Short mmCIF file of C-alpha atoms in Angstrom, two decimals:
data_model
loop_
_atom_site.label_atom_id
_atom_site.label_comp_id
_atom_site.label_asym_id
_atom_site.label_seq_id
_atom_site.Cartn_x
_atom_site.Cartn_y
_atom_site.Cartn_z
CA MET A 38 0.00 0.00 0.00
CA LEU A 39 0.95 3.65 -0.39
CA LEU A 40 2.06 4.99 2.98
CA GLU A 41 3.28 8.47 2.19
CA LEU A 42 3.58 10.87 -0.73
CA MET A 43 5.78 13.98 -0.66
CA ALA A 44 6.39 16.58 -3.33
CA LYS A 45 8.24 19.89 -3.57
CA ASN A 46 8.03 22.60 -6.22
CA LEU A 47 5.74 20.50 -8.38
CA ALA A 48 3.26 22.85 -10.12
CA LEU A 49 1.15 24.38 -7.32
CA PHE A 50 2.73 22.15 -4.68
CA HIS A 51 5.30 24.24 -2.81
CA ARG A 52 5.86 21.47 -0.32
CA VAL A 53 3.30 18.73 0.31
CA GLU A 54 3.42 15.71 2.58
CA VAL A 55 0.44 13.35 2.57
CA HIS A 56 0.01 10.23 4.69
CA PHE A 57 -2.30 7.49 3.43
CA ARG A 58 -4.15 4.77 5.28
CA PRO A 59 -5.59 1.38 4.30
CA GLY A 60 -9.08 1.25 2.85
CA PHE A 61 -10.98 3.79 0.78
CA THR A 62 -9.64 7.36 0.81
CA ALA A 63 -11.62 10.11 -0.93
CA ILE A 64 -9.81 13.22 -2.16
CA THR A 65 -12.07 16.23 -2.56
CA GLY A 66 -11.77 19.93 -3.26
CA GLU A 67 -12.93 22.74 -5.47
CA THR A 68 -12.48 22.42 -9.21
CA GLY A 69 -8.98 23.62 -10.10
CA SER A 70 -7.67 23.24 -6.57
CA GLY A 71 -5.05 20.71 -7.67
CA LYS A 72 -6.61 17.34 -6.82
CA SER A 73 -5.22 15.71 -9.95
CA LEU A 74 -1.72 16.88 -8.99
CA LEU A 75 -1.69 13.98 -6.54
CA VAL A 76 -2.34 11.55 -9.38
CA ASN A 77 0.33 13.22 -11.52
CA SER A 78 2.81 12.99 -8.65
CA LEU A 79 2.07 9.30 -8.23
CA SER A 80 2.34 8.78 -12.00
CA LEU A 81 5.87 10.18 -11.91
CA LEU A 82 6.81 7.60 -9.29
CA LEU A 83 5.44 4.89 -11.57
CA GLY A 84 7.61 5.81 -14.56
CA ARG A 85 5.62 8.48 -16.38
CA LYS A 86 7.75 10.81 -18.48
CA ALA A 87 8.38 14.15 -16.79
CA ASP A 88 7.88 17.62 -18.25
CA THR A 89 9.80 20.70 -17.12
CA LEU A 90 6.48 22.60 -17.29
CA TRP A 91 5.57 20.81 -14.06
CA ILE A 92 8.32 22.62 -12.16
CA ARG A 93 6.94 25.43 -10.02
CA GLU A 94 7.47 28.91 -11.45
CA GLY A 95 10.71 30.43 -10.19
CA GLU A 96 12.26 27.11 -9.12
CA GLU A 97 15.00 25.12 -10.83
CA GLU A 98 14.10 21.66 -9.60
CA ALA A 99 11.11 19.66 -8.40
CA TRP A 100 10.94 16.29 -6.73
CA VAL A 101 8.37 13.76 -5.63
CA GLU A 102 8.87 10.86 -3.24
CA GLY A 103 6.66 7.96 -2.25
CA VAL A 104 6.85 5.29 0.43
CA PHE A 105 5.09 1.97 -0.21
CA SER A 106 4.60 -1.06 2.00
CA LEU A 107 5.68 -4.31 0.33
CA LYS A 108 3.86 -6.57 2.77
CA GLY A 109 2.25 -9.41 0.84
CA LEU A 110 3.89 -8.42 -2.46
CA PRO A 111 6.47 -11.15 -3.20
CA HIS A 112 6.27 -10.49 -6.96
CA VAL A 113 7.39 -6.87 -6.45
CA LYS A 114 10.21 -7.98 -4.14
CA ALA A 115 11.33 -10.51 -6.76
CA CYS A 116 11.40 -7.74 -9.38
CA LEU A 117 13.56 -5.62 -7.08
CA ARG A 118 16.00 -8.47 -6.46
CA GLU A 119 16.32 -9.12 -10.19
CA GLY A 120 17.18 -5.44 -10.63
CA GLY A 121 19.83 -5.55 -7.91
CA ILE A 122 17.83 -3.28 -5.58
CA PRO A 123 18.09 -3.75 -1.79
CA VAL A 124 14.80 -5.26 -0.59
CA GLU A 125 13.17 -4.03 2.61
CA GLU A 126 9.64 -4.09 3.94
CA GLU A 127 9.14 -0.54 2.67
CA LEU A 128 9.85 0.74 -0.82
CA LEU A 129 11.16 4.28 -1.28
CA VAL A 130 10.73 5.74 -4.79
CA ARG A 131 12.01 9.21 -5.72
CA ARG A 132 11.93 11.27 -8.92
CA THR A 133 13.66 14.60 -9.54
CA ILE A 134 13.02 16.99 -12.44
CA SER A 135 15.31 19.88 -13.34
CA ARG A 136 14.95 22.63 -15.91
CA GLU A 137 18.32 21.59 -17.31
CA GLY A 138 16.92 18.17 -18.16
CA ARG A 139 18.70 16.21 -15.42
CA ASN A 140 15.79 13.98 -14.51
CA ARG A 141 16.61 11.11 -12.19
CA ALA A 142 14.81 8.17 -10.60
CA TYR A 143 15.77 6.23 -7.47
CA VAL A 144 14.44 3.11 -5.79
CA ASN A 145 15.66 2.57 -2.24
CA ASP A 146 18.36 5.19 -2.98
CA THR A 147 19.59 3.21 -6.00
CA PRO A 148 19.48 4.96 -9.42
CA VAL A 149 17.12 3.19 -11.84
CA THR A 150 15.62 3.68 -15.31
CA LEU A 151 12.04 4.70 -16.04
CA ARG A 152 11.50 1.28 -17.62
CA PHE A 153 12.39 -0.34 -14.30
CA LEU A 154 9.92 1.92 -12.47
CA GLN A 155 7.24 0.89 -14.95
CA GLU A 156 7.99 -2.80 -14.34
CA ILE A 157 7.52 -2.31 -10.61
CA ALA A 158 4.34 -0.30 -11.17
CA THR A 159 2.61 -3.15 -13.01
CA GLY A 160 2.50 -5.13 -9.77
CA LEU A 161 1.95 -2.23 -7.39
CA VAL A 162 -0.51 0.43 -8.60
CA GLU A 163 -3.15 0.91 -11.25
CA ILE A 164 -4.28 4.44 -12.04
CA GLN A 165 -7.68 4.57 -13.70
CA GLY A 166 -9.24 7.69 -15.13
CA GLN A 167 -12.57 7.91 -16.89
CA ARG A 168 -11.09 6.38 -20.05
CA GLU A 169 -7.66 5.49 -18.83
CA SER A 170 -7.88 2.05 -17.31
CA LEU A 171 -4.52 0.63 -18.21
CA LEU A 172 -5.92 -2.84 -17.67
CA LEU A 173 -9.64 -3.16 -18.33
CA LEU A 174 -9.95 -1.21 -21.58
CA LYS A 175 -7.20 -3.10 -23.38
CA ALA A 176 -8.54 -6.21 -25.08
CA GLN A 177 -5.16 -7.94 -24.88
CA ASN A 178 -5.60 -8.09 -21.08
CA HIS A 179 -9.06 -9.65 -21.10
CA LEU A 180 -8.01 -13.25 -21.66
CA ARG A 181 -5.50 -13.05 -18.81
CA LEU A 182 -8.16 -11.58 -16.52
CA LEU A 183 -10.62 -14.33 -17.46
CA ASP A 184 -8.01 -17.01 -16.79
CA ALA A 185 -7.22 -15.42 -13.44
CA PHE A 186 -10.91 -15.23 -12.54
CA GLY A 187 -11.39 -18.90 -13.43
CA ARG A 188 -8.15 -19.86 -11.66
CA LEU A 189 -7.06 -21.64 -14.83
CA ASP A 190 -3.33 -21.14 -14.38
CA PRO A 191 -2.42 -24.90 -14.30
CA LEU A 192 -4.34 -25.52 -17.53
CA VAL A 193 -2.89 -22.39 -19.15
CA LYS A 194 0.63 -23.54 -18.28
CA GLU A 195 -0.06 -27.01 -19.69
CA TYR A 196 -1.31 -25.48 -22.94
CA ARG A 197 1.62 -23.08 -23.25
CA GLU A 198 4.09 -25.89 -22.75
CA ALA A 199 2.36 -28.01 -25.40
CA PHE A 200 2.23 -25.05 -27.78
CA ARG A 201 5.92 -24.23 -27.25
CA THR A 202 6.82 -27.83 -28.09
CA TYR A 203 4.61 -27.75 -31.19
CA LYS A 204 6.06 -24.45 -32.44
CA ARG A 205 9.61 -25.60 -31.76
CA LEU A 206 9.06 -28.73 -33.84
CA LEU A 207 7.42 -26.72 -36.63
CA GLN A 208 10.31 -24.30 -36.70
CA GLU A 209 12.79 -27.15 -36.66
CA LYS A 210 11.01 -28.82 -39.58
CA GLU A 211 10.76 -25.55 -41.48
CA GLU A 212 14.45 -24.91 -41.05
CA ALA A 213 15.22 -28.50 -42.03
CA ASP A 214 13.13 -28.24 -45.21
CA ARG A 215 14.36 -24.80 -46.12
CA SER A 216 18.00 -25.70 -45.71
CA ARG A 217 18.01 -29.28 -47.03
CA GLU A 218 19.81 -28.51 -50.31
CA GLU A 219 22.12 -26.10 -48.58
CA ARG A 220 22.77 -28.66 -45.86
CA LEU A 221 23.64 -31.37 -48.39
CA ARG A 222 25.99 -29.00 -50.21
CA ARG A 223 27.59 -28.09 -46.93
CA MET A 224 28.03 -31.74 -45.99
CA ASP A 225 29.73 -32.46 -49.33
CA TYR A 226 32.04 -29.50 -48.86
CA LEU A 227 32.90 -30.50 -45.29
CA ALA A 228 33.56 -34.09 -46.37
CA PHE A 229 35.99 -32.80 -49.01
CA GLN A 230 37.79 -30.62 -46.47
CA ILE A 231 37.99 -33.40 -43.89
CA GLU A 232 39.46 -35.80 -46.48
CA ASP A 233 41.86 -33.10 -47.70
CA ILE A 234 43.28 -32.58 -44.21
CA GLU A 235 43.26 -36.22 -43.14
CA LYS A 236 45.09 -37.47 -46.24
CA THR A 237 47.84 -34.94 -45.53
CA ALA A 238 47.86 -36.00 -41.87
CA PRO A 239 49.71 -33.00 -40.44
CA LYS A 240 51.18 -33.16 -36.95
CA PRO A 241 51.51 -30.27 -34.49
CA GLY A 242 54.90 -28.58 -34.94
CA GLU A 243 55.74 -30.67 -38.01
CA ASP A 244 56.42 -27.65 -40.22
CA GLU A 245 58.91 -26.18 -37.75
CA GLU A 246 60.80 -29.48 -37.55
CA LEU A 247 60.88 -29.69 -41.34
CA ARG A 248 62.21 -26.15 -41.67
CA GLN A 249 65.07 -27.03 -39.32
CA ARG A 250 65.74 -30.24 -41.26
CA ARG A 251 65.72 -28.32 -44.56
CA GLU A 252 68.26 -25.83 -43.22
CA TRP A 253 70.46 -28.70 -42.04
CA LEU A 254 70.34 -30.33 -45.47
CA ARG A 255 70.90 -27.05 -47.31
CA GLN A 256 74.02 -26.24 -45.24
CA GLY A 257 75.41 -29.84 -45.25
CA GLU A 258 78.61 -29.23 -47.32
CA ARG A 259 79.52 -26.04 -45.50
CA LEU A 260 78.77 -27.61 -42.13
CA LYS A 261 80.86 -30.68 -42.88
CA GLU A 262 83.84 -28.59 -43.85
CA ALA A 263 83.52 -26.39 -40.74
CA LEU A 264 83.23 -29.36 -38.40
CA ALA A 265 86.27 -31.12 -39.94
CA LYS A 266 88.42 -28.00 -39.66
CA SER A 267 87.26 -27.43 -36.07
CA THR A 268 88.18 -30.94 -34.92
CA GLU A 269 91.60 -30.60 -36.57
CA LEU A 270 92.25 -27.31 -34.76
CA LEU A 271 91.10 -28.66 -31.43
CA ASP A 272 92.97 -31.98 -31.39
CA GLY A 273 94.40 -32.85 -34.78
CA GLU A 274 97.71 -34.48 -35.73
CA GLY A 275 99.36 -31.13 -36.32
CA PRO A 276 99.55 -28.17 -33.97
CA SER A 277 96.25 -27.97 -32.03
CA VAL A 278 94.68 -26.53 -28.92
CA ALA A 279 94.94 -29.86 -27.13
CA GLN A 280 98.59 -30.31 -28.13
CA GLY A 281 99.39 -26.83 -26.84
CA LEU A 282 97.70 -27.53 -23.51
CA ARG A 283 99.65 -30.80 -23.15
CA GLU A 284 102.94 -28.99 -23.70
CA VAL A 285 102.01 -26.30 -21.14
CA LEU A 286 101.04 -28.95 -18.60
CA GLY A 287 104.30 -30.80 -19.29
CA LEU A 288 106.22 -27.67 -18.31
CA LEU A 289 104.16 -26.62 -15.28
CA SER A 290 102.97 -29.86 -13.68
CA PRO A 291 106.39 -30.80 -12.17
CA LEU A 292 106.62 -27.33 -10.62
CA ALA A 293 103.02 -27.16 -9.28
CA PRO A 294 103.85 -28.49 -5.78
CA LEU A 295 106.17 -25.53 -5.23
CA LYS A 296 103.34 -22.99 -5.04
CA LYS A 297 99.65 -23.39 -4.28
CA ASP A 298 98.53 -20.73 -6.77
CA LEU A 299 100.42 -22.52 -9.53
CA GLU A 300 98.94 -25.83 -8.47
CA ARG A 301 95.44 -24.34 -8.79
CA GLU A 302 96.13 -22.98 -12.27
CA VAL A 303 97.55 -26.31 -13.41
CA ALA A 304 94.30 -27.96 -12.28
CA HIS A 305 92.32 -25.44 -14.37
CA LEU A 306 94.45 -26.21 -17.41
CA GLU A 307 93.90 -29.93 -16.92
CA GLU A 308 90.12 -29.28 -16.85
CA ALA A 309 90.43 -27.18 -20.01
CA LEU A 310 92.22 -30.00 -21.79
CA ILE A 311 89.47 -32.43 -20.83
CA MET A 312 86.79 -30.04 -22.12
CA VAL A 313 88.66 -29.50 -25.42
CA GLN A 314 88.97 -33.25 -25.90
CA GLU A 315 85.25 -33.78 -25.11
CA GLY A 316 84.24 -30.94 -27.46
CA CYS A 317 86.36 -32.42 -30.21
CA THR A 318 84.73 -35.80 -29.70
CA ASN A 319 81.22 -34.25 -29.87
CA LEU A 320 82.03 -32.35 -33.04
CA GLU A 321 83.36 -35.53 -34.63
CA GLY A 322 79.99 -37.17 -33.78
CA LEU A 323 78.11 -34.35 -35.50
CA LEU A 324 80.45 -34.62 -38.48
CA GLU A 325 79.48 -38.25 -38.92
CA LYS A 326 75.77 -37.26 -38.99
CA VAL A 327 76.10 -34.56 -41.60
CA GLU A 328 74.25 -35.62 -44.75
CA ILE A 329 74.48 -34.29 -48.24
CA ASN A 330 71.23 -35.69 -49.68
CA PRO A 331 69.58 -33.70 -52.49
CA LEU A 332 66.77 -36.26 -52.78
CA GLU A 333 65.74 -35.90 -49.14
CA LEU A 334 65.99 -32.11 -49.41
CA ALA A 335 63.55 -32.22 -52.32
CA LYS A 336 61.14 -34.36 -50.28
CA VAL A 337 61.32 -31.95 -47.34
CA GLU A 338 60.65 -28.99 -49.63
CA GLU A 339 57.67 -30.77 -51.15
CA ARG A 340 56.19 -31.60 -47.73
CA LEU A 341 56.61 -28.00 -46.57
CA ASP A 342 54.80 -26.79 -49.69
CA ILE A 343 51.90 -29.15 -48.99
CA LEU A 344 51.66 -27.99 -45.37
CA HIS A 345 51.83 -24.34 -46.43
CA SER A 346 48.97 -24.88 -48.86
CA LEU A 347 46.96 -26.54 -46.08
CA LYS A 348 47.55 -23.59 -43.74
CA THR A 349 46.53 -21.15 -46.45
CA ARG A 350 43.15 -22.89 -46.75
CA TYR A 351 42.36 -23.78 -43.16
CA GLY A 352 44.44 -21.72 -40.73
CA ASN A 353 47.64 -19.85 -40.11
CA THR A 354 49.22 -22.68 -38.14
CA LEU A 355 49.08 -26.46 -38.21
CA GLU A 356 47.49 -26.33 -34.77
CA ARG A 357 44.66 -24.18 -36.19
CA VAL A 358 44.34 -26.58 -39.17
CA LEU A 359 43.87 -29.48 -36.76
CA GLU A 360 41.34 -27.45 -34.74
CA TYR A 361 39.42 -26.75 -37.94
CA LEU A 362 39.45 -30.47 -38.72
CA GLU A 363 37.73 -31.22 -35.40
CA GLU A 364 35.23 -28.39 -35.94
CA ALA A 365 34.43 -29.66 -39.43
CA LYS A 366 33.90 -33.20 -38.12
CA LYS A 367 31.53 -31.93 -35.39
CA GLU A 368 29.57 -29.81 -37.86
CA TYR A 369 29.33 -32.71 -40.30
CA THR A 370 28.06 -35.00 -37.53
CA ALA A 371 25.47 -32.39 -36.46
CA LEU A 372 24.28 -31.90 -40.04
CA GLU A 373 24.09 -35.63 -40.49
CA ALA A 374 21.98 -35.90 -37.34
CA THR A 375 19.75 -33.04 -38.56
CA GLN A 376 19.23 -34.86 -41.81
CA GLU A 377 18.15 -37.96 -39.94
CA ARG A 378 16.07 -35.89 -37.50
CA SER A 379 14.15 -34.12 -40.28
CA GLU A 380 12.88 -37.47 -41.48
CA ASP A 381 11.37 -38.18 -38.04
CA LEU A 382 9.86 -34.71 -37.46
CA GLU A 383 6.56 -35.24 -39.29
CA GLU A 384 5.38 -37.82 -36.80
CA ASP A 385 6.55 -35.74 -33.83
CA ILE A 386 4.76 -32.67 -35.19
CA HIS A 387 1.53 -34.59 -35.64
CA ARG A 388 1.65 -35.83 -32.03
CA ALA A 389 2.49 -32.34 -30.74
CA GLN A 390 -0.38 -30.79 -32.71
CA GLU A 391 -2.83 -33.34 -31.33
CA LYS A 392 -1.63 -32.47 -27.83
CA VAL A 393 -2.11 -28.74 -28.44
CA LEU A 394 -5.63 -29.26 -29.76
CA GLU A 395 -6.57 -31.61 -26.93
CA VAL A 396 -5.32 -29.29 -24.16
CA GLY A 397 -6.64 -26.26 -26.05
CA ARG A 398 -10.14 -27.74 -26.20
CA ARG A 399 -10.10 -28.45 -22.47
CA LEU A 400 -8.83 -24.92 -21.80
CA GLY A 401 -11.50 -23.42 -24.08
CA GLU A 402 -14.26 -25.32 -22.28
CA ALA A 403 -12.94 -24.19 -18.90
CA ARG A 404 -12.77 -20.61 -20.14
CA ARG A 405 -16.36 -20.68 -21.35
CA GLU A 406 -17.50 -22.01 -17.98
CA ALA A 407 -15.53 -19.28 -16.22
CA ALA A 408 -16.95 -16.69 -18.63
CA GLN A 409 -20.53 -17.63 -17.71
CA LYS A 410 -19.76 -17.21 -14.03
CA MET A 411 -17.94 -13.94 -14.63
CA GLU A 412 -20.81 -12.57 -16.73
CA LYS A 413 -23.27 -13.41 -13.96
CA ARG A 414 -21.11 -11.87 -11.22
CA VAL A 415 -20.49 -8.66 -13.18
CA GLU A 416 -24.18 -8.27 -14.06
CA GLU A 417 -25.16 -8.76 -10.42
CA THR A 418 -22.85 -5.90 -9.48
CA LEU A 419 -24.13 -3.77 -12.37
CA GLU A 420 -27.64 -4.31 -11.05
CA GLN A 421 -26.53 -2.95 -7.68
CA LEU A 422 -25.18 0.08 -9.56
CA LEU A 423 -28.62 0.64 -11.15
CA MET A 424 -27.67 -0.78 -14.55
CA GLU A 425 -30.22 -3.60 -14.47
CA GLU A 426 -30.59 -3.74 -18.24
CA CYS A 427 -26.86 -3.78 -18.96
CA ARG A 428 -25.39 -7.07 -20.12
CA PHE A 429 -21.74 -8.00 -19.74
CA ILE A 430 -20.57 -10.47 -22.38
CA VAL A 431 -17.28 -12.33 -22.63
CA HIS A 432 -17.00 -12.58 -26.40
CA PHE A 433 -15.14 -15.58 -27.82
CA ARG A 434 -13.69 -15.74 -31.32
CA ASP A 435 -12.36 -19.10 -32.46
CA LEU A 436 -9.02 -18.97 -34.22
CA PRO A 437 -8.25 -20.83 -37.46
CA GLU A 438 -4.91 -21.96 -36.04
CA PRO A 439 -3.67 -22.46 -32.47
CA GLU A 440 -1.91 -19.44 -30.96
CA ALA A 441 0.29 -18.99 -27.93
CA HIS A 442 -2.65 -18.13 -25.65
CA GLY A 443 -5.09 -20.78 -26.87
CA LEU A 444 -7.57 -21.69 -29.58
CA GLU A 445 -9.65 -18.54 -29.10
CA ARG A 446 -9.46 -14.83 -28.45
CA VAL A 447 -11.49 -13.11 -25.78
CA GLU A 448 -12.79 -9.57 -25.46
CA PHE A 449 -15.18 -8.01 -22.96
CA PHE A 450 -18.35 -6.67 -24.61
CA ILE A 451 -21.16 -4.56 -23.17
CA ARG A 452 -24.79 -4.17 -24.18
CA PRO A 453 -25.86 -1.11 -22.20
CA ASN A 454 -29.54 -1.25 -23.17
CA PRO A 455 -31.99 -3.78 -24.63
CA GLY A 456 -32.18 -3.68 -28.39
CA GLU A 457 -28.65 -2.38 -28.81
CA ALA A 458 -25.89 -4.47 -30.33
CA PRO A 459 -23.13 -5.52 -27.93
CA LYS A 460 -19.99 -3.44 -28.32
CA PRO A 461 -16.42 -3.72 -27.03
CA LEU A 462 -15.87 -2.32 -23.56
CA ASN A 463 -13.56 0.40 -24.86
CA LYS A 464 -16.29 1.61 -27.24
CA VAL A 465 -18.80 2.47 -24.50
CA ALA A 466 -19.80 6.07 -25.18
CA SER A 467 -21.00 7.24 -21.77
CA GLY A 468 -18.33 8.05 -19.23
CA GLY A 469 -20.74 7.33 -16.39
CA GLU A 470 -21.59 3.92 -17.83
CA LEU A 471 -17.96 3.09 -18.35
CA SER A 472 -17.11 4.07 -14.77
CA ARG A 473 -19.72 1.77 -13.30
CA ILE A 474 -18.90 -1.09 -15.65
CA SER A 475 -15.21 -0.82 -14.80
CA LEU A 476 -15.98 -0.83 -11.08
CA ALA A 477 -18.25 -3.86 -11.47
CA ILE A 478 -15.51 -5.79 -13.26
CA ARG A 479 -13.00 -4.59 -10.68
CA ARG A 480 -15.17 -5.91 -7.87
CA VAL A 481 -15.43 -9.33 -9.49
CA LEU A 482 -11.67 -9.46 -10.01
CA SER A 483 -10.80 -8.16 -6.55
CA ASP A 484 -10.27 -11.63 -5.09
CA ILE A 485 -7.69 -12.66 -7.66
CA GLU A 486 -5.79 -9.51 -8.68
CA GLU A 487 -2.34 -8.89 -7.26
CA ILE A 488 -2.36 -5.09 -7.72
CA PRO A 489 -2.88 -3.72 -4.18
CA ILE A 490 -3.40 0.00 -4.92
CA LEU A 491 -6.22 1.35 -7.08
CA VAL A 492 -6.19 5.07 -7.90
CA LEU A 493 -9.37 6.47 -9.46
CA ASP A 494 -9.28 9.94 -10.99
CA GLU A 495 -12.83 11.35 -11.11
CA ILE A 496 -14.36 8.22 -12.58
CA ASP A 497 -17.68 9.36 -11.08
CA VAL A 498 -18.09 12.06 -13.73
CA GLY A 499 -21.43 11.68 -15.48
CA ILE A 500 -23.29 10.11 -12.57
CA GLY A 501 -25.17 11.47 -9.58
CA GLY A 502 -27.98 10.89 -7.12
CA ILE A 503 -28.64 7.35 -6.01
CA THR A 504 -26.19 6.01 -8.61
CA ALA A 505 -23.35 7.97 -7.04
CA HIS A 506 -24.42 6.62 -3.66
CA LYS A 507 -24.18 3.06 -4.99
CA VAL A 508 -20.75 3.78 -6.49
CA GLY A 509 -19.60 5.05 -3.11
CA GLU A 510 -20.81 1.87 -1.44
CA LEU A 511 -18.94 -0.23 -3.97
CA LEU A 512 -15.73 1.76 -3.52
CA LYS A 513 -15.98 1.23 0.22
CA GLU A 514 -16.37 -2.50 -0.38
CA LEU A 515 -13.36 -2.48 -2.72
CA GLY A 516 -11.47 -0.66 0.01
CA GLU A 517 -11.66 -3.83 2.08
CA ARG A 518 -9.56 -5.61 -0.57
CA TYR A 519 -7.50 -2.82 -2.13
CA GLN A 520 -6.14 0.47 -0.99
CA VAL A 521 -8.54 2.68 -2.97
CA ILE A 522 -7.67 6.34 -3.55
CA CYS A 523 -10.45 8.19 -5.37
CA ILE A 524 -10.59 11.80 -6.53
CA THR A 525 -14.25 12.73 -6.49
CA HIS A 526 -16.50 15.77 -6.72
CA LEU A 527 -19.59 13.91 -5.47
CA PRO A 528 -20.56 13.99 -1.78
CA GLN A 529 -22.54 10.77 -2.26
CA VAL A 530 -19.25 9.03 -3.07
CA ALA A 531 -17.03 10.82 -0.54
CA ARG A 532 -19.31 10.10 2.42
CA HIS A 533 -18.62 6.35 2.06
CA ALA A 534 -14.84 6.75 2.30
CA HIS A 535 -12.97 5.48 5.33
CA TRP A 536 -10.80 8.60 5.15
CA GLN A 537 -11.06 11.93 3.40
CA LEU A 538 -8.39 14.36 2.23
CA ALA A 539 -9.27 17.93 1.27
CA VAL A 540 -7.34 19.86 -1.36
CA HIS A 541 -7.51 23.64 -1.47
CA LYS A 542 -5.63 26.60 -2.91
CA GLU A 543 -4.51 29.61 -0.92
CA ARG A 544 -2.32 32.68 -1.26
CA ASP A 545 1.14 32.62 0.29
CA ARG A 546 3.12 35.86 -0.15
CA ASP A 547 1.57 36.66 -3.51
CA ARG A 548 1.95 33.06 -4.70
CA THR A 549 -0.75 30.43 -5.11
CA VAL A 550 -0.08 27.14 -3.38
CA THR A 551 -2.05 23.91 -3.08
CA ARG A 552 -2.38 22.34 0.35
CA ILE A 553 -3.72 18.93 1.37
CA ARG A 554 -4.85 17.75 4.76
CA GLU A 555 -6.73 14.85 6.28
CA LEU A 556 -10.14 15.82 7.62
CA SER A 557 -11.42 15.05 11.07
CA PRO A 558 -15.00 13.72 11.38
CA SER A 559 -16.38 17.20 12.01
CA GLU A 560 -14.32 18.66 9.18
CA ARG A 561 -15.66 15.96 6.89
CA GLU A 562 -19.19 17.05 7.70
CA GLU A 563 -18.32 20.61 6.74
CA GLU A 564 -16.62 19.47 3.53
CA LEU A 565 -19.62 17.34 2.57
CA LYS A 566 -21.83 20.33 3.25
CA ARG A 567 -19.73 22.42 0.90
CA MET A 568 -19.82 19.73 -1.76
CA VAL A 569 -23.59 19.30 -1.66
CA GLY A 570 -24.20 23.02 -1.49
CA GLU A 571 -26.70 22.70 1.35
CA LYS A 572 -26.78 24.04 4.87
CA THR A 573 -26.31 20.81 6.77
CA PRO A 574 -24.40 17.71 5.90
CA GLN A 575 -27.30 15.62 7.25
CA GLU A 576 -29.13 16.31 4.01
CA VAL A 577 -26.31 14.58 2.15
CA LYS A 578 -27.08 11.34 3.97
CA GLY A 579 -30.68 11.23 2.87
#
């Protein structure tokens, strides 16, 4: 429920703070006093687009803030959690408007978008003007309302699941048929690519190994000559590094015991000789492996060319070529399975269609039963509102093909008077008739709707007398189920409210301001007296 509404610098509101209570609250005041400003303020909190014209003259910024209780509203709390908003038992919504266009919205002190505010609003408040019911006048909502009235949710879910399966199979078959030739061409192409790669049988890193082998073969003659010369210099028959080290050691070794430093250096020279001899041996081993093989070089070159061509077609590296091979195999397998699946789809589609029709027929029968009960309940309420001749009709139109919501479409029709043709609810000409019809439907739906706050903006226009009295009684009854906030100019309606707020304009230092206050019982009597234009409020009760 709405607990509190505050606004500053919004049109004629200099600063307003209004506390609301459960039940039916009537808002009254002279024409032009600013009653509808309350509705506009609430609309801003529910995501309505702001206009800088609403900012009070001489001010740069306006704001409006509302506090709502979330008790018994798990769907709103779930919406908040999905949006990453801290969830508490009370919901604080704030909008600011500036002349510079910096308009901001906050929920529990967290910045949000207008779209998010609108999502919250759908489960929190409905604002209904004479022709502005966001719910009842839109035909696309009527089927949902009928299903809710008939408590058909399990059957609706069963139908939707069957329909989703049916549509998925149809789409799958359509795609299979549409792409059959393309799929076969793709499978042929993939088979060619797979064979092309597999017959080459590349291995990861193979091209790098071949490049090294090619360089070895290309430099064979030069390498052989260099290795032979190196072994000769290190430890050949003529003067060599090893021979020189032996001669040095022959001179110094006998003298090494004479001095420790010399002994250490002799040891180093002995190690150097060993390393030279080992190096010479290793180079001789490499020399034996050096090949001068033009035939093998040609084979290596040919293999590298083949691998290069493969990389050009399928990837920059052999690793990527092998990855592509696996991807191609998976795609081919999937296409092959699709080809097989398409042949089995006809039977699956037939079974799914039979399921849709079977569940749809049961759902349609249940809807028609619920419609009869709803028609009776609404007409009983219309009779209480002095519309005895009015008929409420839930109009069914069978569809040629199943749709997501069922095998039929539903729209609420009204026949206001005998002899007239039924017409859609949103085509009702009289504002007074529409107000009462909307309230009658609202009463019937009050047990099943989740929207806890109903705001009515002068929906009693066009009625009066005993009819207005009956409307007031009905609003009081609705106030037991909803929090009802009604702007009214009729004392017959206001007198039935649990609470009454009075709106009036006054002068404040040469400026006009709108003020709102809750009336005490005695003040209510005076306000009702003003509204009826008679001397005593007792005459209003007659």
